[in-house]
CSV table of C-alpha atoms in Angstrom, one decimal:
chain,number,residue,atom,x,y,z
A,78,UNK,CA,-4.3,11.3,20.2
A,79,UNK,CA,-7.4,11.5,18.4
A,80,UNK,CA,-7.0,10.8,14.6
A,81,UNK,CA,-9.3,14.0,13.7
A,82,UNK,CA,-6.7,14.8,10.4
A,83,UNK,CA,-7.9,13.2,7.6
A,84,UNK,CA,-4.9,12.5,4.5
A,85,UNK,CA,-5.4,11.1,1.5
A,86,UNK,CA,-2.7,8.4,-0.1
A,87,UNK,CA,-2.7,7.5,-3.3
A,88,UNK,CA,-0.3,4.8,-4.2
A,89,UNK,CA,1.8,2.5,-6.7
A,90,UNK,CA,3.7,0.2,-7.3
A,91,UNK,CA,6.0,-1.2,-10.6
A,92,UNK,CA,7.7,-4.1,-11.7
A,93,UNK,CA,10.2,-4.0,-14.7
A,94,UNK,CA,10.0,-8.1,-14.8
A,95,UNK,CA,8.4,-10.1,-11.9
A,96,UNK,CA,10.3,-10.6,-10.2
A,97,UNK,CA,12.7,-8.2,-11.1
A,98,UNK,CA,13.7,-4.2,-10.7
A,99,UNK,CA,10.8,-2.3,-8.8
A,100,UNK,CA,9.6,0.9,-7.7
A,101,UNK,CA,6.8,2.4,-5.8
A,102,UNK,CA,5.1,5.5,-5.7
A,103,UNK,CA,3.2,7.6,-3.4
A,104,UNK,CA,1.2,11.3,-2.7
A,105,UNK,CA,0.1,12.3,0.3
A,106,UNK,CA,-2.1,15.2,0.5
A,107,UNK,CA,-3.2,17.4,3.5
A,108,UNK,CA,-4.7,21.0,3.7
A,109,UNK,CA,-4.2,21.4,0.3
A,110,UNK,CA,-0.7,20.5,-0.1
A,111,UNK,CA,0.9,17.5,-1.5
A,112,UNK,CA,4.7,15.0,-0.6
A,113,UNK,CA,5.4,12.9,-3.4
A,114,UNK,CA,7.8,9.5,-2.1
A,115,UNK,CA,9.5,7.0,-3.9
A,116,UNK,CA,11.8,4.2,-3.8
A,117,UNK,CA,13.1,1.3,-5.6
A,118,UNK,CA,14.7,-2.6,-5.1
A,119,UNK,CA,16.5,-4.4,-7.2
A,120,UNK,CA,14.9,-7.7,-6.6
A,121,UNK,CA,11.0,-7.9,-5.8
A,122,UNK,CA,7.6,-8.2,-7.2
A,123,UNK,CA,4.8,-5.6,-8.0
A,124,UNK,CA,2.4,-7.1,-5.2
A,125,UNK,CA,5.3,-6.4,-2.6
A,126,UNK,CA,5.8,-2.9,-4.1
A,127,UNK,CA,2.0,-2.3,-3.9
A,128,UNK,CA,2.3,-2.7,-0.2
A,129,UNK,CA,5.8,-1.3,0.2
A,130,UNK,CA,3.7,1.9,-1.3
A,131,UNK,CA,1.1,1.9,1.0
A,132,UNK,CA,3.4,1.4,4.2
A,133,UNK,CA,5.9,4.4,3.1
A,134,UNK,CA,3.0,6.2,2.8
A,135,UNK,CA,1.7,6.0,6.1
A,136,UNK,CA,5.3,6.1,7.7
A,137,UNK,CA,5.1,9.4,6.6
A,138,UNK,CA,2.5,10.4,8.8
A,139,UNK,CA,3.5,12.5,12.2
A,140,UNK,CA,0.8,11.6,14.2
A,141,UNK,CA,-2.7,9.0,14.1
A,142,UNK,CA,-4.8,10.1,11.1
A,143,UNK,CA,-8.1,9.5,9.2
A,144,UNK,CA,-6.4,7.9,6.0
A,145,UNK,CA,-8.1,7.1,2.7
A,146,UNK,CA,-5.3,5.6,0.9
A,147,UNK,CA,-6.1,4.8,-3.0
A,148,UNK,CA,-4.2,1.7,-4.6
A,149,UNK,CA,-4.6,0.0,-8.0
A,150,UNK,CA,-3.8,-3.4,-6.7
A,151,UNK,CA,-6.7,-5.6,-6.1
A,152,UNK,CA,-4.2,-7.9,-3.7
A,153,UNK,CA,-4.1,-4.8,-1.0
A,154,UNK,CA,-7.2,-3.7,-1.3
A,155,UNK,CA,-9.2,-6.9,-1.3
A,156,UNK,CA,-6.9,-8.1,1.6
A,157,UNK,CA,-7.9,-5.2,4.2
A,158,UNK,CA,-11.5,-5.1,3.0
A,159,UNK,CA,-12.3,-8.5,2.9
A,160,UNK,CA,-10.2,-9.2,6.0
A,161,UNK,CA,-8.5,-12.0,4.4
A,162,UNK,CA,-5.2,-10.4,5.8
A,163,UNK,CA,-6.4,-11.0,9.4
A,164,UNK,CA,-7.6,-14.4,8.9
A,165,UNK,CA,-3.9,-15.5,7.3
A,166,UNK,CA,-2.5,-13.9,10.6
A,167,UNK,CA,-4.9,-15.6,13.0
A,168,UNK,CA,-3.6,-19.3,11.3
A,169,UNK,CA,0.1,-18.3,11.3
A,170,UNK,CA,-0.3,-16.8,7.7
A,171,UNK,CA,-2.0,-19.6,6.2
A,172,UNK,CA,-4.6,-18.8,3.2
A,173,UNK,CA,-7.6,-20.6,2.9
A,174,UNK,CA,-6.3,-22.5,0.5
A,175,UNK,CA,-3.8,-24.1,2.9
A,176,UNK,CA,-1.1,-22.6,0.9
A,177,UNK,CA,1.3,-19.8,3.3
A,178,UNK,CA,0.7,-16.3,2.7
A,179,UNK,CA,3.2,-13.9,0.5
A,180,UNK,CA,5.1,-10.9,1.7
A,181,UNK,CA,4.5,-11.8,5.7
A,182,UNK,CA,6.8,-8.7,6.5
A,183,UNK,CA,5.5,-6.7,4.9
A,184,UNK,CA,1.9,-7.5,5.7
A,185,UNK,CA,2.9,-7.6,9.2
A,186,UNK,CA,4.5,-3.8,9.2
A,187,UNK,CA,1.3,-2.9,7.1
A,188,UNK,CA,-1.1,-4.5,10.1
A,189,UNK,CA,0.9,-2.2,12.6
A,190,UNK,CA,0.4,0.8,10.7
A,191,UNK,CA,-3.1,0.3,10.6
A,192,UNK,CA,-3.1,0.0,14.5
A,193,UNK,CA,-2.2,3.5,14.5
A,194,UNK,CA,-4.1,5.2,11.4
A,195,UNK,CA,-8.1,4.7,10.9
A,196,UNK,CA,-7.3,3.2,7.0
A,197,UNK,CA,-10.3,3.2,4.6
A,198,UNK,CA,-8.6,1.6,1.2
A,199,UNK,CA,-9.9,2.5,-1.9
A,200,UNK,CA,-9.4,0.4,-5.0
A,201,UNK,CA,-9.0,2.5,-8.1
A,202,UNK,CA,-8.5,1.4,-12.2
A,203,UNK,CA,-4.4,1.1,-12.6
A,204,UNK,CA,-4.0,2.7,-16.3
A,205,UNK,CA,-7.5,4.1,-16.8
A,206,UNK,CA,-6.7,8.3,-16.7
A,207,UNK,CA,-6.4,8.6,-13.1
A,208,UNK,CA,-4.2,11.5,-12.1
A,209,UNK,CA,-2.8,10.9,-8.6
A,210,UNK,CA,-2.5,7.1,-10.2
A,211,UNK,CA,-1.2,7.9,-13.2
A,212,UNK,CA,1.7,10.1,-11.3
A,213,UNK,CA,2.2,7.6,-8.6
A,214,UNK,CA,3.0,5.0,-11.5
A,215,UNK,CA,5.9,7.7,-13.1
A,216,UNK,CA,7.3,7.8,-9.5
A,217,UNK,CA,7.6,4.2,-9.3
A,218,UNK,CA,9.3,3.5,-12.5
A,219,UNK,CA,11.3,6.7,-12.7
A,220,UNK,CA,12.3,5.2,-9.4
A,221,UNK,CA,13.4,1.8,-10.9
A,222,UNK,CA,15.3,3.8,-13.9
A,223,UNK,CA,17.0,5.8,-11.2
A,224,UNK,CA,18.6,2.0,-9.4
């Protein structure tokens, strides 16, 4: 199936201590209509709900789509658009810095997702006025109130 839809994802992630309680956030928005999603653990960090975020969000999707997903955390983003996330799975999740990689699950269900959706990531200022950001961040820690 060709991935002609085109959804944009903004997400979030929060951590009340890390590690501690957390809670994510997402929007997806298609055709001019939006699904808010959110979730919460009682033991994580914010990096792992910044990519538990980004992999409910694309979950979500029905079918292969054209995906520009917007994220606040530097971690995801940099580590899809600088590839370092492919280079830590080619050497068995390694860093360059000979130290093992961090969340290996969930990077791994991430990598799968993108297999199936054409991902652009987009980086965006966490606490700067944002909208989508800003609402994705209430998601998240309502989410953690509501554990």
């Amino acid at each position: 199936m060709s991935k002609t839809l085109h959804v944009e994802i903004f997400t979030d992630g929060a951590c009340s201590g890390n590690p501690g309680k957390g809670g994510w956030g997402a929007i997806l928005r298609f055709g001019g209509r939006e699904k808010e999603l959110s979730g919460a653990e009682e033991a994580t960090t914010n990096n792992r709900m910044e990519l538990t975020a980004a992999i409910q969000g694309l979950k979500a999707l029905k079918q292969p789509c054209k995906v520009t997903l917007y994220s606040d955390s530097q971690y995801l983003c940099n580590a899809v658009n600088k590839k370092w996330v492919y280079s830590w799975k080619q050497k068995n999740w390694i860093k360059s810095d000979k130290r093992p990689a961090l969340n290996v699950d969930l990077w791994e269900e991430l990598l799968k997702l993108l297999d199936i959706h054409d991902v652009q990531f987009v980086w965006v200022k966490g606490h700067a006025g944002h909208p989508e950001n800003e609402r994705c961040d209430a998601l998240a820690t309502s989410a953690i109130k509501a554990l």
